[in-house]
mmCIF file of C-alpha atoms in Angstrom:
data_model
loop_
_atom_site.group_PDB
_atom_site.id
_atom_site.type_symbol
_atom_site.label_atom_id
_atom_site.label_comp_id
_atom_site.label_asym_id
_atom_site.label_seq_id
_atom_site.Cartn_x
_atom_site.Cartn_y
_atom_site.Cartn_z
ATOM 1 C CA MET A 1 -8.865 -28.896 -18.332
ATOM 2 C CA ASN A 2 -7.152 -25.769 -19.566
ATOM 3 C CA ARG A 3 -10.228 -23.642 -20.203
ATOM 4 C CA GLY A 4 -8.176 -20.501 -20.742
ATOM 5 C CA ASP A 5 -7.342 -21.537 -24.289
ATOM 6 C CA VAL A 6 -9.628 -24.405 -25.325
ATOM 7 C CA GLY A 7 -11.749 -24.289 -28.469
ATOM 8 C CA LYS A 8 -14.138 -21.428 -28.976
ATOM 9 C CA GLY A 9 -15.171 -21.329 -25.349
ATOM 10 C CA THR A 10 -14.714 -18.221 -23.290
ATOM 11 C CA ALA A 11 -13.053 -18.516 -19.898
ATOM 12 C CA TYR A 12 -12.371 -16.034 -17.146
ATOM 13 C CA ALA A 13 -10.276 -15.638 -14.033
ATOM 14 C CA LEU A 14 -10.280 -13.078 -11.228
ATOM 15 C CA CYS A 15 -7.177 -11.584 -9.623
ATOM 16 C CA ARG A 16 -6.899 -9.417 -6.526
ATOM 17 C CA VAL A 17 -4.598 -6.431 -7.078
ATOM 18 C CA PRO A 18 -3.726 -3.479 -4.814
ATOM 19 C CA VAL A 19 -6.311 -1.247 -6.530
ATOM 20 C CA GLY A 20 -9.188 -3.737 -6.599
ATOM 21 C CA TRP A 21 -9.986 -6.777 -8.709
ATOM 22 C CA VAL A 22 -9.070 -7.670 -12.267
ATOM 23 C CA GLY A 23 -11.325 -9.842 -14.377
ATOM 24 C CA LEU A 24 -9.476 -11.578 -17.196
ATOM 25 C CA VAL A 25 -11.495 -12.975 -20.097
ATOM 26 C CA ALA A 26 -9.904 -15.211 -22.748
ATOM 27 C CA ARG A 27 -11.013 -16.981 -25.881
ATOM 28 C CA GLU A 28 -8.933 -19.103 -28.261
ATOM 29 C CA GLY A 29 -5.629 -18.191 -26.631
ATOM 30 C CA THR A 30 -6.299 -14.459 -26.751
ATOM 31 C CA LEU A 31 -7.161 -12.050 -23.973
ATOM 32 C CA VAL A 32 -10.458 -10.489 -25.034
ATOM 33 C CA GLU A 33 -10.935 -8.272 -21.990
ATOM 34 C CA LEU A 34 -9.215 -7.113 -18.839
ATOM 35 C CA LEU A 35 -11.642 -5.477 -16.408
ATOM 36 C CA LEU A 36 -10.360 -3.449 -13.478
ATOM 37 C CA ARG A 37 -13.023 -2.913 -10.824
ATOM 38 C CA GLY A 38 -13.015 -1.752 -7.232
ATOM 39 C CA ASN A 39 -14.351 -5.005 -5.819
ATOM 40 C CA ARG A 40 -14.780 -8.656 -6.730
ATOM 41 C CA ALA A 41 -18.577 -8.521 -7.006
ATOM 42 C CA ASP A 42 -18.428 -5.716 -9.585
ATOM 43 C CA ALA A 43 -15.818 -7.610 -11.629
ATOM 44 C CA GLU A 44 -17.864 -10.822 -11.550
ATOM 45 C CA GLU A 45 -21.081 -9.000 -12.435
ATOM 46 C CA GLU A 46 -19.527 -7.226 -15.401
ATOM 47 C CA ILE A 47 -17.999 -10.449 -16.728
ATOM 48 C CA ALA A 48 -21.400 -12.165 -16.444
ATOM 49 C CA GLU A 49 -23.098 -9.287 -18.295
ATOM 50 C CA ARG A 50 -20.524 -8.916 -21.056
ATOM 51 C CA HIS A 51 -19.558 -12.571 -21.452
ATOM 52 C CA PRO A 52 -22.585 -14.637 -20.348
ATOM 53 C CA ASN A 53 -21.139 -17.911 -21.659
ATOM 54 C CA ALA A 54 -17.766 -17.523 -19.943
ATOM 55 C CA VAL A 55 -16.763 -20.218 -17.478
ATOM 56 C CA PRO A 56 -14.117 -20.067 -14.748
ATOM 57 C CA GLY A 57 -10.795 -21.145 -16.182
ATOM 58 C CA ALA A 58 -7.064 -21.367 -15.717
ATOM 59 C CA GLY A 59 -3.985 -21.958 -17.789
ATOM 60 C CA GLY A 60 -2.734 -20.401 -20.978
ATOM 61 C CA VAL A 61 -3.252 -16.689 -21.429
ATOM 62 C CA LEU A 62 -5.241 -16.388 -18.181
ATOM 63 C CA ASP A 63 -2.276 -17.607 -16.138
ATOM 64 C CA ALA A 64 0.158 -15.505 -18.179
ATOM 65 C CA ALA A 65 -1.940 -12.384 -17.600
ATOM 66 C CA ALA A 66 -2.281 -13.088 -13.873
ATOM 67 C CA GLU A 67 1.481 -13.590 -13.599
ATOM 68 C CA GLN A 68 2.224 -10.368 -15.468
ATOM 69 C CA LEU A 69 -0.203 -8.451 -13.239
ATOM 70 C CA GLU A 70 1.543 -9.844 -10.171
ATOM 71 C CA GLU A 71 4.925 -8.795 -11.587
ATOM 72 C CA TYR A 72 3.614 -5.315 -12.451
ATOM 73 C CA PHE A 73 2.289 -4.700 -8.948
ATOM 74 C CA ALA A 74 5.509 -6.091 -7.431
ATOM 75 C CA GLY A 75 7.419 -3.445 -9.406
ATOM 76 C CA GLU A 76 9.093 -6.090 -11.582
ATOM 77 C CA ARG A 77 7.275 -5.421 -14.876
ATOM 78 C CA ARG A 78 6.973 -2.155 -16.773
ATOM 79 C CA SER A 79 4.901 -3.292 -19.752
ATOM 80 C CA PHE A 80 2.669 -6.208 -20.641
ATOM 81 C CA ASP A 81 3.315 -8.823 -23.295
ATOM 82 C CA LEU A 82 -0.045 -10.503 -23.826
ATOM 83 C CA PRO A 83 -1.991 -11.632 -26.896
ATOM 84 C CA LEU A 84 -4.685 -8.935 -27.000
ATOM 85 C CA ASP A 85 -7.632 -9.044 -29.398
ATOM 86 C CA LEU A 86 -6.925 -5.673 -31.011
ATOM 87 C CA ALA A 87 -8.922 -6.677 -34.106
ATOM 88 C CA ARG A 88 -12.077 -5.934 -32.122
ATOM 89 C CA LEU A 89 -11.067 -2.261 -31.940
ATOM 90 C CA SER A 90 -11.797 0.308 -34.621
ATOM 91 C CA PRO A 91 -8.804 1.288 -36.773
ATOM 92 C CA PHE A 92 -8.537 4.595 -34.885
ATOM 93 C CA ALA A 93 -8.737 2.874 -31.487
ATOM 94 C CA ARG A 94 -5.958 0.495 -32.595
ATOM 95 C CA GLN A 95 -3.796 3.449 -33.673
ATOM 96 C CA VAL A 96 -4.361 5.182 -30.342
ATOM 97 C CA SER A 97 -3.678 1.989 -28.369
ATOM 98 C CA LEU A 98 -0.459 1.281 -30.244
ATOM 99 C CA ALA A 99 0.713 4.881 -29.791
ATOM 100 C CA LEU A 100 -0.088 4.697 -26.074
ATOM 101 C CA ALA A 101 1.913 1.476 -25.758
ATOM 102 C CA ASN A 102 5.005 3.590 -26.529
ATOM 103 C CA VAL A 103 4.466 5.938 -23.571
ATOM 104 C CA PRO A 104 7.056 4.770 -21.040
ATOM 105 C CA TYR A 105 6.247 3.468 -17.576
ATOM 106 C CA GLY A 106 6.053 6.340 -15.111
ATOM 107 C CA GLU A 107 5.423 8.968 -17.784
ATOM 108 C CA THR A 108 2.222 10.579 -19.003
ATOM 109 C CA VAL A 109 0.873 12.003 -22.235
ATOM 110 C CA ALA A 110 -1.909 14.519 -22.868
ATOM 111 C CA TYR A 111 -4.997 13.471 -24.832
ATOM 112 C CA GLY A 112 -4.092 15.984 -27.561
ATOM 113 C CA LYS A 113 -0.513 14.751 -27.838
ATOM 114 C CA LEU A 114 -1.714 11.135 -28.008
ATOM 115 C CA ALA A 115 -4.087 12.126 -30.823
ATOM 116 C CA SER A 116 -1.100 13.538 -32.721
ATOM 117 C CA LEU A 117 0.984 10.428 -32.016
ATOM 118 C CA ALA A 118 -1.881 8.343 -33.426
ATOM 119 C CA GLY A 119 -1.896 10.441 -36.604
ATOM 120 C CA ARG A 120 -5.021 12.463 -35.796
ATOM 121 C CA PRO A 121 -3.997 15.895 -34.493
ATOM 122 C CA GLY A 122 -6.947 17.711 -32.993
ATOM 123 C CA ALA A 123 -8.796 14.518 -32.066
ATOM 124 C CA ALA A 124 -8.266 14.764 -28.298
ATOM 125 C CA ARG A 125 -11.943 14.148 -27.514
ATOM 126 C CA ALA A 126 -12.017 11.082 -29.752
ATOM 127 C CA VAL A 127 -8.935 9.798 -27.907
ATOM 128 C CA GLY A 128 -10.822 10.341 -24.650
ATOM 129 C CA ARG A 129 -13.675 8.172 -25.928
ATOM 130 C CA VAL A 130 -11.216 5.457 -26.980
ATOM 131 C CA MET A 131 -9.600 5.518 -23.537
ATOM 132 C CA ALA A 132 -13.001 5.352 -21.793
ATOM 133 C CA ALA A 133 -13.805 2.187 -23.767
ATOM 134 C CA ASN A 134 -10.334 0.606 -23.388
ATOM 135 C CA PRO A 135 -10.902 -3.147 -22.943
ATOM 136 C CA TYR A 136 -7.388 -3.632 -21.523
ATOM 137 C CA PRO A 137 -6.633 -1.093 -18.764
ATOM 138 C CA LEU A 138 -3.120 -1.626 -17.384
ATOM 139 C CA ALA A 139 -2.039 -3.614 -20.475
ATOM 140 C CA ILE A 140 -2.958 -0.603 -22.626
ATOM 141 C CA PRO A 141 -2.021 1.957 -19.962
ATOM 142 C CA CYS A 142 -4.845 4.494 -20.296
ATOM 143 C CA HIS A 143 -4.065 5.698 -16.770
ATOM 144 C CA ARG A 144 -1.043 7.485 -18.318
ATOM 145 C CA VAL A 145 -3.261 9.805 -20.372
ATOM 146 C CA MET A 146 -3.826 13.239 -18.855
ATOM 147 C CA GLY A 147 -5.860 16.302 -19.639
ATOM 148 C CA ALA A 148 -4.337 19.496 -20.970
ATOM 149 C CA GLY A 149 -1.765 20.986 -18.636
ATOM 150 C CA GLY A 150 -1.289 17.677 -16.827
ATOM 151 C CA LYS A 151 -4.783 17.711 -15.318
ATOM 152 C CA LEU A 152 -5.894 14.383 -13.839
ATOM 153 C CA THR A 153 -9.091 13.603 -15.745
ATOM 154 C CA GLY A 154 -11.285 10.691 -16.731
ATOM 155 C CA TYR A 155 -10.672 7.110 -15.703
ATOM 156 C CA SER A 156 -13.412 4.509 -15.875
ATOM 157 C CA ALA A 157 -11.525 1.558 -14.375
ATOM 158 C CA GLY A 158 -11.317 0.596 -10.708
ATOM 159 C CA GLU A 159 -12.525 3.404 -8.486
ATOM 160 C CA GLY A 160 -12.067 6.059 -11.171
ATOM 161 C CA ILE A 161 -9.722 9.005 -10.660
ATOM 162 C CA ALA A 162 -8.496 7.656 -7.300
ATOM 163 C CA THR A 163 -7.293 4.490 -9.060
ATOM 164 C CA LYS A 164 -5.645 6.524 -11.820
ATOM 165 C CA ALA A 165 -3.844 8.686 -9.253
ATOM 166 C CA TRP A 166 -2.685 5.591 -7.341
ATOM 167 C CA LEU A 167 -1.337 3.942 -10.515
ATOM 168 C CA LEU A 168 0.511 7.083 -11.609
ATOM 169 C CA ASP A 169 2.047 7.519 -8.154
ATOM 170 C CA PHE A 170 2.992 3.829 -8.066
ATOM 171 C CA GLU A 171 4.761 4.104 -11.422
ATOM 172 C CA ARG A 172 6.476 7.401 -10.579
ATOM 173 C CA LYS A 173 7.949 5.746 -7.502
ATOM 174 C CA GLY A 174 9.276 2.946 -9.696
ATOM 175 C CA GLY A 175 6.704 0.390 -8.617
ATOM 176 C CA ALA A 176 7.663 0.534 -4.977
#
């Protein structure tokens, strides 16, 4: 049974990546969440808390997401092409996410600049809150957002700042 896309059920899959574990959660052919955590137990626990009716699944968007993650960490993919449930985001969070999607692989953007790109100059702190709540780290590359002056700040996925630094270094080296 292809639980990744069947009916209104929610399915999940776990993937090991170089910076920890990714929990993928799908419903009706759409990725509803991508969790990046430092270990498998944390990923499983968060899925159980946030999606108590989710069942292990495979196929459809879950397999596509797992394949794209594998390609990304092999240095073969620079952006993700997945059906994300952006309707669950506020209009501002959608604007910020779409603006961030245009920041190229290996490059960074300051919170203030991203606020301007999203049409809200001066809303750097609000952008920070959007990034902290990003349901799709990696796919919406919040690790590319930096503090003023290029300062490495805030990252709630994986093991925090260490994961952000690893991802930025990985991308700067071209995924090698």
